[in-house]
mmCIF file of N, CA and C in Angstrom:
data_model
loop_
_atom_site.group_PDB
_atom_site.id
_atom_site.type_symbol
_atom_site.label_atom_id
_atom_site.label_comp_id
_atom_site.label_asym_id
_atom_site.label_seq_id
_atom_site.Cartn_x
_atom_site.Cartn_y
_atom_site.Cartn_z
ATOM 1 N N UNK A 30 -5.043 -0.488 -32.499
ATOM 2 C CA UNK A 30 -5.430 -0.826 -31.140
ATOM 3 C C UNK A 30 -5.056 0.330 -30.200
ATOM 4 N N UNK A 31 -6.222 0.677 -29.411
ATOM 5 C CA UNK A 31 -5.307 1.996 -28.367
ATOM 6 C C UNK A 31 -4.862 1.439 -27.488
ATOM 7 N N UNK A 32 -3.725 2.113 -26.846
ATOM 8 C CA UNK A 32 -3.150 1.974 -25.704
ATOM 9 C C UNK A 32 -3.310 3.385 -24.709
ATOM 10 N N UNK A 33 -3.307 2.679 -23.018
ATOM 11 C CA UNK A 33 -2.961 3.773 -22.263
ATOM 12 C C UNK A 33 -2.014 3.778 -22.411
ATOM 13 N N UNK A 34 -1.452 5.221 -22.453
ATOM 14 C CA UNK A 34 0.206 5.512 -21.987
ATOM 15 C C UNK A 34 0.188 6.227 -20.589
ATOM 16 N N UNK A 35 0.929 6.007 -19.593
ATOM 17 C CA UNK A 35 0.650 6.918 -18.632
ATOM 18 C C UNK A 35 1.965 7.468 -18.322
ATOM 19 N N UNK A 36 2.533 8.266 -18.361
ATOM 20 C CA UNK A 36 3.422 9.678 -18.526
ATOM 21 C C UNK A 36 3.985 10.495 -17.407
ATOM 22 N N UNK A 37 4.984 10.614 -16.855
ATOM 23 C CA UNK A 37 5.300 11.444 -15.464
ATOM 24 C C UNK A 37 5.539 12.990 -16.308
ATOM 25 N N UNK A 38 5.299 13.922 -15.934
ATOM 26 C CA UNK A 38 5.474 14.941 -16.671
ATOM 27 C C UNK A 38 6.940 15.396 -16.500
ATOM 28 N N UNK A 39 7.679 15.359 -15.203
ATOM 29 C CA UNK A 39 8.816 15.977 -14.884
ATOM 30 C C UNK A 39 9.871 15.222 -15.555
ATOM 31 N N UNK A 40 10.817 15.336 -15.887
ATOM 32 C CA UNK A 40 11.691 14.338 -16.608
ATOM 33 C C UNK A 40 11.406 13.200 -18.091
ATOM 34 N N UNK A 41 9.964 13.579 -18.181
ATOM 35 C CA UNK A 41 9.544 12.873 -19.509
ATOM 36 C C UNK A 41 9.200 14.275 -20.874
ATOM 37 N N UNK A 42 8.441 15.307 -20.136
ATOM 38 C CA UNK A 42 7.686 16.184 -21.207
ATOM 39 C C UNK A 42 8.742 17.292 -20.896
ATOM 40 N N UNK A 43 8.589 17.334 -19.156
ATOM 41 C CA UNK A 43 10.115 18.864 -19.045
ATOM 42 C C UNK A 43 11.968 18.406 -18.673
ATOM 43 N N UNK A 44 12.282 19.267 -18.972
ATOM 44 C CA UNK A 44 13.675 18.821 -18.390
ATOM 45 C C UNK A 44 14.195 19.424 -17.354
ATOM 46 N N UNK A 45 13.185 18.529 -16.097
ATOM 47 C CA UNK A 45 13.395 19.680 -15.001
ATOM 48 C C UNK A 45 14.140 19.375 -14.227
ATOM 49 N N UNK A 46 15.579 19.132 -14.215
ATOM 50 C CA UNK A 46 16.422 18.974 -13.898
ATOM 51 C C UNK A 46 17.898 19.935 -14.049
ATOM 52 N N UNK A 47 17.074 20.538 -15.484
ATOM 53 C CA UNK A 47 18.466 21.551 -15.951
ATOM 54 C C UNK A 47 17.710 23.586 -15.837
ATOM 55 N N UNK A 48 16.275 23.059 -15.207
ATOM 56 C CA UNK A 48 15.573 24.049 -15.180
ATOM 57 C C UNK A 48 15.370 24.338 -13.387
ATOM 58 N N UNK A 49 15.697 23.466 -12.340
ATOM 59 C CA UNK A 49 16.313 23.652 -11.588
ATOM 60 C C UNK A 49 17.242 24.454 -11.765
ATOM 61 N N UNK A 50 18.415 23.465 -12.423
ATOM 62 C CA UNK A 50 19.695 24.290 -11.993
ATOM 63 C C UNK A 50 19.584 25.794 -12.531
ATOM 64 N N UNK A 51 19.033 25.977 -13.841
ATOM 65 C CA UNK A 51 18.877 27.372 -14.506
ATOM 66 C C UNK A 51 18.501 28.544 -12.785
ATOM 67 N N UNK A 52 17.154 27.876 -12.279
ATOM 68 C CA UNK A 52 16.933 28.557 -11.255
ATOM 69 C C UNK A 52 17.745 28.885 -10.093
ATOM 70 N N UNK A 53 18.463 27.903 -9.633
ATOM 71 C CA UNK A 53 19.409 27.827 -8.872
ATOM 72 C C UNK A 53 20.698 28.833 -8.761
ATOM 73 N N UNK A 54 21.293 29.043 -10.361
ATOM 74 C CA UNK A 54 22.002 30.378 -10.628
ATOM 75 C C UNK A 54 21.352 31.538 -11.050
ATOM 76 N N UNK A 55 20.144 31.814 -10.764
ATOM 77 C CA UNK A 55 19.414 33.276 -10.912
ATOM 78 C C UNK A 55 19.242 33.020 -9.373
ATOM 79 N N UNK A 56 19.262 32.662 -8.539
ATOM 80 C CA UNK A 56 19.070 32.675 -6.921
ATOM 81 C C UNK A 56 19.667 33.445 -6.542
ATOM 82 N N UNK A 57 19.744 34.339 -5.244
ATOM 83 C CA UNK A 57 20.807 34.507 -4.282
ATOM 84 C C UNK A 57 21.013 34.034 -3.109
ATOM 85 N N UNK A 58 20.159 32.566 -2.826
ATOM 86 C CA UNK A 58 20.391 31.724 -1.634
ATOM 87 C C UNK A 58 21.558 31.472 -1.315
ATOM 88 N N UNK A 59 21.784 31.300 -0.215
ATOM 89 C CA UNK A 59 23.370 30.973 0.414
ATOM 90 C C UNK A 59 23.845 29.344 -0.372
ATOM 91 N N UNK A 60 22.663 28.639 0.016
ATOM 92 C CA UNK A 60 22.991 26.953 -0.933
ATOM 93 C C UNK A 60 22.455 27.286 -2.276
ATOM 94 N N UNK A 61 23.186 26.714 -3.886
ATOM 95 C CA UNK A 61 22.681 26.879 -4.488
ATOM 96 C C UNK A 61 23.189 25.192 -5.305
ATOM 97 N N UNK A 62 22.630 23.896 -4.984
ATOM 98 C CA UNK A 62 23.128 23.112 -5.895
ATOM 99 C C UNK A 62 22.632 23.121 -6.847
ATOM 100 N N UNK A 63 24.054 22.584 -7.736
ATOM 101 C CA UNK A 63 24.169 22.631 -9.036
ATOM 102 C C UNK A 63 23.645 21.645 -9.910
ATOM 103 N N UNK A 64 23.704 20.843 -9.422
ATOM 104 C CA UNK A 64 22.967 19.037 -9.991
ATOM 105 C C UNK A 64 21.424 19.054 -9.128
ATOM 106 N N UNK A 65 20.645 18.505 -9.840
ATOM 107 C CA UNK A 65 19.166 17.417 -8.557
ATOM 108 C C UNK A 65 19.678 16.449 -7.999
ATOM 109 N N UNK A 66 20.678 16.054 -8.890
ATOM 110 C CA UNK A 66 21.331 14.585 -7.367
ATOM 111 C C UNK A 66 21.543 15.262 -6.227
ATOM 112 N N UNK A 67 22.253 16.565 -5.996
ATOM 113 C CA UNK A 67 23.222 16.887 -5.042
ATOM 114 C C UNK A 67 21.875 17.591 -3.894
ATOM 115 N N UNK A 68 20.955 18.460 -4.625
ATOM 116 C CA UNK A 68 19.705 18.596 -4.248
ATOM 117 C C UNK A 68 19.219 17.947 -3.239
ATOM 118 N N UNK A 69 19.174 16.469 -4.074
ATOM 119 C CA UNK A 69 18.349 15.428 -3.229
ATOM 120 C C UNK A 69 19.098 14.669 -2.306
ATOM 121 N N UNK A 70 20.288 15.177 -2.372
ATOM 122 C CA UNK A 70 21.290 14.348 -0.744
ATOM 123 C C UNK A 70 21.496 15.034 -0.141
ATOM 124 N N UNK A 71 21.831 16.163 0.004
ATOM 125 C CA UNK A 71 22.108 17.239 0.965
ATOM 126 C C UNK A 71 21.180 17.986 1.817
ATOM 127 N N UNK A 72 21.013 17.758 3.324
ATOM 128 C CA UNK A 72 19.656 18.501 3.815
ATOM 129 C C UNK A 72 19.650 19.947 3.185
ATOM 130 N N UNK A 73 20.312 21.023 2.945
ATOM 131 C CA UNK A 73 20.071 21.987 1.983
ATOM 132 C C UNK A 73 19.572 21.925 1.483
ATOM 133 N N UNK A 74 19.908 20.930 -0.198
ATOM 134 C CA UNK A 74 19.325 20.778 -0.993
ATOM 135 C C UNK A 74 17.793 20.604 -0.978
ATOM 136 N N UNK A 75 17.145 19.474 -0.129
ATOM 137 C CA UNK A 75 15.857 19.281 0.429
ATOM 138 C C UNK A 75 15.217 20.665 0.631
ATOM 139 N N UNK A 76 15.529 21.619 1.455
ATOM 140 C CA UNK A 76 14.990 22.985 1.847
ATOM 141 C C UNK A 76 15.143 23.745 0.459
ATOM 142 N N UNK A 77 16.217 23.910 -0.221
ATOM 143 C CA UNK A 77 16.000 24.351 -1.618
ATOM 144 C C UNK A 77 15.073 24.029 -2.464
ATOM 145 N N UNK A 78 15.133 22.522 -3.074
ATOM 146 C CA UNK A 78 13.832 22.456 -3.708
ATOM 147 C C UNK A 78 12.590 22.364 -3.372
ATOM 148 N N UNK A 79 12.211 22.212 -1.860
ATOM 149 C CA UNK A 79 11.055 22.515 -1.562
ATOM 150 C C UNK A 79 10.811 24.355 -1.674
ATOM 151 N N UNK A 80 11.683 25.291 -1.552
ATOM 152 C CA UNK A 80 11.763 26.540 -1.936
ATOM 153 C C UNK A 80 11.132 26.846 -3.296
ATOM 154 N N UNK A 81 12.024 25.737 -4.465
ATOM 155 C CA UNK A 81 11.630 26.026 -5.867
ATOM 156 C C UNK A 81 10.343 25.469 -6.156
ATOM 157 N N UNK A 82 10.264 24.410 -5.509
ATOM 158 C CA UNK A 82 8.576 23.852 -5.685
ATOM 159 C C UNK A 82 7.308 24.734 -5.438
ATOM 160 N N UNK A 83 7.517 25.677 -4.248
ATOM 161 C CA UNK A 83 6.269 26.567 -4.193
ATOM 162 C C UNK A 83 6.302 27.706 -4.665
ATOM 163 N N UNK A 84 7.306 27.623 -5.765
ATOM 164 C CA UNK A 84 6.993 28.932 -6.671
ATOM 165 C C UNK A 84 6.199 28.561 -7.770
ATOM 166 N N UNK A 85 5.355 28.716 -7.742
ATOM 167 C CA UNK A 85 4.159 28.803 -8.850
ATOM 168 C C UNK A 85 5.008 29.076 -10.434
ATOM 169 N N UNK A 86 5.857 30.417 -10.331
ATOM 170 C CA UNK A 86 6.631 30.640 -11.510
ATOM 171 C C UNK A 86 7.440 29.949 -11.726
ATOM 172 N N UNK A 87 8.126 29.014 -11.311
ATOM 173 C CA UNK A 87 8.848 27.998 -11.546
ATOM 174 C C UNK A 87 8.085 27.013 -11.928
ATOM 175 N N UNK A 88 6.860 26.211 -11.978
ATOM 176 C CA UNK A 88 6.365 25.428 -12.900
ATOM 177 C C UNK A 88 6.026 26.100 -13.966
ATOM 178 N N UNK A 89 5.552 27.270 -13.778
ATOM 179 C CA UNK A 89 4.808 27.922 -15.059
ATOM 180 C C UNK A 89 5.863 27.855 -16.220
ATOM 181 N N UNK A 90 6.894 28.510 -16.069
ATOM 182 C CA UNK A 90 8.063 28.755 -16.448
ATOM 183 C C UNK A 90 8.820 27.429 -17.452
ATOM 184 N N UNK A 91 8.378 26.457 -16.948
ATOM 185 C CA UNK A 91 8.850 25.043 -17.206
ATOM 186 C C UNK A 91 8.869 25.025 -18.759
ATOM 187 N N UNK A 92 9.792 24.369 -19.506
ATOM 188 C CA UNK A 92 9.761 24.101 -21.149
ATOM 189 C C UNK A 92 9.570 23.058 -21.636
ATOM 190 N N UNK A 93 8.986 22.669 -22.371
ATOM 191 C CA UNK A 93 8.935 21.373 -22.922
ATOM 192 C C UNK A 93 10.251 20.802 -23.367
ATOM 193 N N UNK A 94 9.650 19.390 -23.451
ATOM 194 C CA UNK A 94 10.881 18.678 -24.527
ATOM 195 C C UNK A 94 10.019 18.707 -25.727
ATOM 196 N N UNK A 95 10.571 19.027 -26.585
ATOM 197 C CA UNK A 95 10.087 19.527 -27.569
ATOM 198 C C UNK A 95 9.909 17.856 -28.247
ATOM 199 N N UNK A 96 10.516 16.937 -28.381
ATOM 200 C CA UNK A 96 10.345 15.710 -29.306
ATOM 201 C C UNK A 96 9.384 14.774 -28.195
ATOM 202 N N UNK A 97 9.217 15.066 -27.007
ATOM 203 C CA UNK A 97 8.142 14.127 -26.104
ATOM 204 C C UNK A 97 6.583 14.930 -26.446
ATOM 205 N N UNK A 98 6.825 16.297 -26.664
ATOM 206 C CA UNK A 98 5.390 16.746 -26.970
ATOM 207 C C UNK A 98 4.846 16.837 -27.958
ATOM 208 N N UNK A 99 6.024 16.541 -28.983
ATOM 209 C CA UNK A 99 5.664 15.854 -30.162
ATOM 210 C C UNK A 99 4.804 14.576 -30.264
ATOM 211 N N UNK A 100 5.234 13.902 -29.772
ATOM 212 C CA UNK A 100 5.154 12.497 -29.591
ATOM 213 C C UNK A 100 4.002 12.172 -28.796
ATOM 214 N N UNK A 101 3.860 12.911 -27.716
ATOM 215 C CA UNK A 101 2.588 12.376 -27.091
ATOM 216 C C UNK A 101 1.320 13.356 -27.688
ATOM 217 N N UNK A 102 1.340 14.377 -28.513
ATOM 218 C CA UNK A 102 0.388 14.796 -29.577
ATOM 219 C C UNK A 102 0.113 13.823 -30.664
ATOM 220 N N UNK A 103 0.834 13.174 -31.116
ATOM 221 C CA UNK A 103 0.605 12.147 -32.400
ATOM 222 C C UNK A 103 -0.074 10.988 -31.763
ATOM 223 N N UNK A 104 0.618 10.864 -30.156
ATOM 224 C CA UNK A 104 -0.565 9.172 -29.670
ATOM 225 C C UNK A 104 -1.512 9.765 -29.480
ATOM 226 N N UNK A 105 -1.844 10.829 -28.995
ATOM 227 C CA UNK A 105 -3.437 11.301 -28.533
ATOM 228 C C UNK A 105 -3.872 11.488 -29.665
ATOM 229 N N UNK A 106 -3.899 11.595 -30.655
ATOM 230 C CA UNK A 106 -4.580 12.066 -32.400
ATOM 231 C C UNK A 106 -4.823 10.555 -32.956
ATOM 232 N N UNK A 107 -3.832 9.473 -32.142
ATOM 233 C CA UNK A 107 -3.751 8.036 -32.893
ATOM 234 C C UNK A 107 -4.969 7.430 -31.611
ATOM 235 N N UNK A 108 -5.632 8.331 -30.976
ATOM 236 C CA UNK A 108 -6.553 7.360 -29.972
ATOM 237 C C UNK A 108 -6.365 6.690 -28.782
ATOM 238 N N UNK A 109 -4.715 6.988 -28.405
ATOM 239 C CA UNK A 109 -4.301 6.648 -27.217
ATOM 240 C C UNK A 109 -4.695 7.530 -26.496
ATOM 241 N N UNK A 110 -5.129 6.604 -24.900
ATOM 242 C CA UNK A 110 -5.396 6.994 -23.939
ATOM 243 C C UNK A 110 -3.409 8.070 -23.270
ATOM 244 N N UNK A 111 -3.947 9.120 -23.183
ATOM 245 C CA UNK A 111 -1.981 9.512 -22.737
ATOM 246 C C UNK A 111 -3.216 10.276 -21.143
ATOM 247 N N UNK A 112 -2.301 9.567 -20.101
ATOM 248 C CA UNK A 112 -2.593 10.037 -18.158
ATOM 249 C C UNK A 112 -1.246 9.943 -17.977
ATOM 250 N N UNK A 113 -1.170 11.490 -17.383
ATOM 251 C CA UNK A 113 -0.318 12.121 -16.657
ATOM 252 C C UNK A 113 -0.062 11.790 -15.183
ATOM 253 N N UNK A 114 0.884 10.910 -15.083
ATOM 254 C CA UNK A 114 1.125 10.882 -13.168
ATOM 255 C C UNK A 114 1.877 11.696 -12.555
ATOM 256 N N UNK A 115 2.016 11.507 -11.458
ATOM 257 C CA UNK A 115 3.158 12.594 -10.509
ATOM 258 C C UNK A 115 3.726 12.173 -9.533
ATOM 259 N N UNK A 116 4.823 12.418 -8.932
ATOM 260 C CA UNK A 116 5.036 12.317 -7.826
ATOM 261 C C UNK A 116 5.190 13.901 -6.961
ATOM 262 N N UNK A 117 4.460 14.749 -7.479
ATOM 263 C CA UNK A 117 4.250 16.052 -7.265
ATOM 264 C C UNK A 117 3.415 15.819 -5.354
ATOM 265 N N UNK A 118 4.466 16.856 -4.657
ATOM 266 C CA UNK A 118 3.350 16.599 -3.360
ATOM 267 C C UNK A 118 2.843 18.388 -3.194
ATOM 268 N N UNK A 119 3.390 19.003 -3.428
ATOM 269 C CA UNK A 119 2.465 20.551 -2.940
ATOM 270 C C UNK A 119 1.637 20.683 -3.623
ATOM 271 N N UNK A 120 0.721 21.797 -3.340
ATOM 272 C CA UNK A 120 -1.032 21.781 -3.902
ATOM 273 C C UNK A 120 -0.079 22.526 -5.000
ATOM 274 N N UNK A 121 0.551 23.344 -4.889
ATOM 275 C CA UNK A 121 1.322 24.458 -5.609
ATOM 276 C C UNK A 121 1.407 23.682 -7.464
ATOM 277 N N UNK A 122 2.292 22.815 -6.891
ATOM 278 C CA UNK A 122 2.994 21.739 -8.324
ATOM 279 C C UNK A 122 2.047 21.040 -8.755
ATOM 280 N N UNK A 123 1.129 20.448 -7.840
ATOM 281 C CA UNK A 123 0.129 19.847 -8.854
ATOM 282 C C UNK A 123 -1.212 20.785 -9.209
ATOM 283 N N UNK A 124 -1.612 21.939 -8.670
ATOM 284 C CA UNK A 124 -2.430 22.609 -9.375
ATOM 285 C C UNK A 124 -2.083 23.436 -10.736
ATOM 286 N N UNK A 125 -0.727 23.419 -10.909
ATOM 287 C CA UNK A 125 -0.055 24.371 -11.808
ATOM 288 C C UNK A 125 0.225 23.118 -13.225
ATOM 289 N N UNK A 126 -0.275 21.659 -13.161
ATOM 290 C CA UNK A 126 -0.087 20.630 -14.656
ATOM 291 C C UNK A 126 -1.084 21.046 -15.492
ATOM 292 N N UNK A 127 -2.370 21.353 -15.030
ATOM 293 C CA UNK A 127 -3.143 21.477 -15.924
ATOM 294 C C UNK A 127 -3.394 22.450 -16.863
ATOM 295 N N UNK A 128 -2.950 23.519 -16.186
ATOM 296 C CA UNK A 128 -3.040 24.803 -17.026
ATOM 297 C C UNK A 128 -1.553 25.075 -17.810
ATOM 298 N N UNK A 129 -0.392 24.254 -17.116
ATOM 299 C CA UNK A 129 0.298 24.052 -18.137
ATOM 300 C C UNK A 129 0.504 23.346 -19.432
ATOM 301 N N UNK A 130 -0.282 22.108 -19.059
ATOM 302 C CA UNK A 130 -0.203 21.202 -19.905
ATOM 303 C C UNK A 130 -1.341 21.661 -21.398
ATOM 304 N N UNK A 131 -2.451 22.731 -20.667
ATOM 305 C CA UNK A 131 -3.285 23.785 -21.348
ATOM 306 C C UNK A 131 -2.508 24.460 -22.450
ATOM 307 N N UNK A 132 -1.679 25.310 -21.181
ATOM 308 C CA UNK A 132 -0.891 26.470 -22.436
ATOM 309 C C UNK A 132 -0.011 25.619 -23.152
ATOM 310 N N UNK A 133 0.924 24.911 -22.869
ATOM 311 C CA UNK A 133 1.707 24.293 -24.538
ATOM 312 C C UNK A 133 0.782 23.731 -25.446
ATOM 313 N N UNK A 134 -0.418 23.195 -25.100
ATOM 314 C CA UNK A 134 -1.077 22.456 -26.051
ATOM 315 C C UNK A 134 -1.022 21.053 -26.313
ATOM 316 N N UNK A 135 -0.583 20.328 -25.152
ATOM 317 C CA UNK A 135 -0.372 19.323 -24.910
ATOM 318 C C UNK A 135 -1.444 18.357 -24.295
ATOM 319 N N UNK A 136 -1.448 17.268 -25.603
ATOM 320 C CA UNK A 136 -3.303 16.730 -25.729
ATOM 321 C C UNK A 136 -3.387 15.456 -24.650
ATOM 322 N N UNK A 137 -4.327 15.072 -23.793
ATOM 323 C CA UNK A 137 -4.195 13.924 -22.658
ATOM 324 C C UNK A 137 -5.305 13.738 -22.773
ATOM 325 N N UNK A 138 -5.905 12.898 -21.761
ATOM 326 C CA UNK A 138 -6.754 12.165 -21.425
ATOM 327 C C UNK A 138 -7.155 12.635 -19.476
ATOM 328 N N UNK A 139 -6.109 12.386 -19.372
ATOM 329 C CA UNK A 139 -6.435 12.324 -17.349
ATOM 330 C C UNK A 139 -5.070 13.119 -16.679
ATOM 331 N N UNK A 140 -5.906 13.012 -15.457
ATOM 332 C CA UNK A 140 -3.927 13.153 -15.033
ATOM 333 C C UNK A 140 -4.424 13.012 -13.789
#
């Protein structure tokens, strides 16, 4: 029987949370948090990751989880519907899923 699966890419396929922080210590910004919690409470933080968000090379850059792109290659081969959602708001982050989701080779349906 197929199923849709529908999929957030950030925190399900990348681990973009530790790929932040990776970015965060190659920075030389005056704020550099160390966690996305701390990110997301601190007005800094807010101005920071909206910083990292419109770098184009910072999605590009992004790595898989290697056992989710496993995994959602075997449902798409098994006939599942797999749609990609977001809570992505710059044109930046969401024009940059598809051609990523291109280059790893990572099989979908929608997004």
């Amino acid at each position: 029987m197929s199923k849709k699966i529908c999929l957030d890419l950030d925190g399900v396929i990348t681990d973009i949370g530790s790929q932040i922080k990776e970015y965060a210590e190659k920075d030389a910004l005056e704020f550099q948090p160390i966690h996305i919690g701390e990110a997301l409470l601190t007005p800094d933080g807010v101005d920071y990751l909206e910083f990292i968000f419109e770098d184009p090379l910072f999605w590009r850059n992004l790595l898989p989880i290697k056992d989710s792109w496993h995994a959602i290659n075997e449902w798409f081969k098994s006939n599942h519907d797999i749609i990609f959602i977001t809570a992505r708001r710059s044109e930046i982050s969401i024009g940059e899923m598809e051609p990523w989701l291109e280059g790893w080779g990572v099989l979908y349906s929608d997004i």
